[in-house]
Tab-separated table of C-alpha atoms in Angstrom:
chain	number	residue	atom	x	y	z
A	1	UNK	CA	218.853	115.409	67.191
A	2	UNK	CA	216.513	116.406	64.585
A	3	UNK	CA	213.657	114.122	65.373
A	4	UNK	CA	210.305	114.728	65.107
A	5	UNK	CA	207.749	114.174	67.502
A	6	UNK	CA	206.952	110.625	66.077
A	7	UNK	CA	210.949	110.163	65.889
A	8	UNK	CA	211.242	110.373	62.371
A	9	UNK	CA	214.348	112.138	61.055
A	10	UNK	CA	213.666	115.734	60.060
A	11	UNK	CA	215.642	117.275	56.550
A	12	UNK	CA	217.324	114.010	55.981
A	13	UNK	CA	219.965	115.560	53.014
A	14	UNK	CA	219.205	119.102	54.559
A	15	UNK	CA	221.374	120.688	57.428
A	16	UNK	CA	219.554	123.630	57.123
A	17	UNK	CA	216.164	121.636	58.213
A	18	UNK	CA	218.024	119.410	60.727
A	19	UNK	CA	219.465	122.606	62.487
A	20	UNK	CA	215.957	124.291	62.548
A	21	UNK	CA	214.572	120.732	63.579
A	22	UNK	CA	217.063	120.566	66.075
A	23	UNK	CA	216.514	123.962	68.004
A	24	UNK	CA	213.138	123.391	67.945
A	25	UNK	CA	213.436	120.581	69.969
A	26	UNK	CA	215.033	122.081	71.986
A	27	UNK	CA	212.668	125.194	72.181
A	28	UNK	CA	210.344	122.170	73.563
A	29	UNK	CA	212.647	121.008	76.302
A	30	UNK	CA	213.158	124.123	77.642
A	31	UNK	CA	209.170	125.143	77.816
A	32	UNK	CA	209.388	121.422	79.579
A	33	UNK	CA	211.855	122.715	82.242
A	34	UNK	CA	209.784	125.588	82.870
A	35	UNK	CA	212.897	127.922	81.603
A	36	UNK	CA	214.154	129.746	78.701
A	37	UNK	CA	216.753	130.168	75.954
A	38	UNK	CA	218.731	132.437	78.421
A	39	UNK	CA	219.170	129.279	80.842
A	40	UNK	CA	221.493	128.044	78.117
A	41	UNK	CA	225.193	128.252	79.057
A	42	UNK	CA	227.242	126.364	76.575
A	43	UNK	CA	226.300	124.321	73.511
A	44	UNK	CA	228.367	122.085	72.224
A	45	UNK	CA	227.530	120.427	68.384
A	46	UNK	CA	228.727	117.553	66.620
A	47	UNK	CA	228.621	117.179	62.954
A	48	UNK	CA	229.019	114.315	60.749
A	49	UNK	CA	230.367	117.479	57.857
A	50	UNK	CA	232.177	120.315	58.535
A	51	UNK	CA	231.537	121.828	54.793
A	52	UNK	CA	228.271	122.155	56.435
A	53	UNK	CA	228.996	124.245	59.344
A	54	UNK	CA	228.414	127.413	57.531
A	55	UNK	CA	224.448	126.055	57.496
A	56	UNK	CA	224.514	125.910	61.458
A	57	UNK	CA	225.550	129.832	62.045
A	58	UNK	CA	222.451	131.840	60.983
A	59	UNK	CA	219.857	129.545	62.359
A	60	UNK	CA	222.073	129.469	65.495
A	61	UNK	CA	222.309	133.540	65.290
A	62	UNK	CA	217.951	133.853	65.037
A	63	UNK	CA	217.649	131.543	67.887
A	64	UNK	CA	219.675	133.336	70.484
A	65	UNK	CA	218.744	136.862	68.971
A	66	UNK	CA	218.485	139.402	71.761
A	67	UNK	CA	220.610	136.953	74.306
A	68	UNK	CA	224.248	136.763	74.413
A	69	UNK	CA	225.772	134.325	72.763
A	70	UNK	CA	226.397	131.199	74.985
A	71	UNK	CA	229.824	129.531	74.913
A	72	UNK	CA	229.791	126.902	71.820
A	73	UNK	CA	232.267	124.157	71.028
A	74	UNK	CA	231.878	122.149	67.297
A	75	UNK	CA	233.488	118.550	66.676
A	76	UNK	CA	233.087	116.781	63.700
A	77	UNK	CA	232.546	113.331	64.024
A	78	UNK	CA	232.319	110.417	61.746
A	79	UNK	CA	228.626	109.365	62.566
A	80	UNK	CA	225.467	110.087	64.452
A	81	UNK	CA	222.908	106.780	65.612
A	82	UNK	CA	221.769	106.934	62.376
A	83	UNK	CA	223.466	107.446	58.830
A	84	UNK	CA	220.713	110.045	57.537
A	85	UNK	CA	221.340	112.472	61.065
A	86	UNK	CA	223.682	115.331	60.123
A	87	UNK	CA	224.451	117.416	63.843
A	88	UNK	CA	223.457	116.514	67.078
A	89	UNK	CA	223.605	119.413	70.307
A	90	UNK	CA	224.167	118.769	73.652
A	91	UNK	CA	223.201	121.659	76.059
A	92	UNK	CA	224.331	122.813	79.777
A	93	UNK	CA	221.880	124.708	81.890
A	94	UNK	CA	221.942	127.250	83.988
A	95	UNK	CA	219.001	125.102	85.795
A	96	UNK	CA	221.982	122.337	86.901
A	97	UNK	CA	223.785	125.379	88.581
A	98	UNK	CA	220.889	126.378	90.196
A	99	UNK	CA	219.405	122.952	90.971
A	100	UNK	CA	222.718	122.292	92.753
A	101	UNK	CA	222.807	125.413	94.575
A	102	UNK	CA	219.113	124.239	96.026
A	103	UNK	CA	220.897	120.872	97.314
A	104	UNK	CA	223.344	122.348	99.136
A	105	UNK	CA	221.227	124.918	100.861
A	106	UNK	CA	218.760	122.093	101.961
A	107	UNK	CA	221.890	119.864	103.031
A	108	UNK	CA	223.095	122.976	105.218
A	109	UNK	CA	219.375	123.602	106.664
A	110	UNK	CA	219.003	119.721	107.410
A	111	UNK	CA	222.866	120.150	109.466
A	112	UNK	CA	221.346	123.190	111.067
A	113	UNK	CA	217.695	121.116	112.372
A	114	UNK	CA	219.909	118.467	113.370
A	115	UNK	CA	222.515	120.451	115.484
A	116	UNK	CA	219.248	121.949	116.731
A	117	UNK	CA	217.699	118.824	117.624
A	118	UNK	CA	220.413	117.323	119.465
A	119	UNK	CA	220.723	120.791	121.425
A	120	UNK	CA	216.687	120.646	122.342
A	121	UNK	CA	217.506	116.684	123.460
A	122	UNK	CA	220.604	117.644	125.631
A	123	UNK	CA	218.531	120.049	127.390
A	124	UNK	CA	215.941	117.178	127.953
């Protein structure tokens, strides 16, 4: 969304300034995560006007210079949680895949101590 830090709407008229607003947001989130824009795998946006989609391309096209392009999807949609919000962007991670991966590897090493365990107590 193209909040502020204060949470303050950002460009209210302007896609152009709720786009930039919006990607720097999420420029914070990432540096949050520890991870950058390459960890993106899809984007999808929603827009409230999709006149205004032609607004969205080159600020989308300067934040993923040098990186390939990750898969997008665009919806318009008839409102936003608040009438003066013009796009909103909803991420996926590489991080998920990867934090996911981590579970099941633990879950497999925690089988593996167990099996162990109950070995060393048979022998006992």
């Amino acid at each position: 969304m193209a909040w502020d830090e204060d949470g303050n709407v950002v460009g209210t008229g302007d896609m152009k300034k709720q786009v930039e607003q919006v990607y720097a947001n999420i420029d914070r989130l990432l540096a949050g995560l520890g991870v950058t824009r390459d960890a993106i795998v899809r984007t999808t946006t929603y827009v409230t006007d999709l006149a205004l989609v032609p607004e969205i391309h080159p600020v989308r096209q300067r934040f993923f210079a040098g990186l390939e392009l990750s898969a997008s999807t665009l919806f318009e949609i008839s409102a936003l949680a608040g009438p003066e919000l013009m796009l909103m962007l909803k991420l996926k991670l590489k991080l998920m895949l990867m934090l996911m991966l981590m579970l099941m590897l633990m879950l497999m090493l925690m089988l593996m101590l167990e099996i162990d365990l109950m070995r060393l107590m048979m022998q006992v």
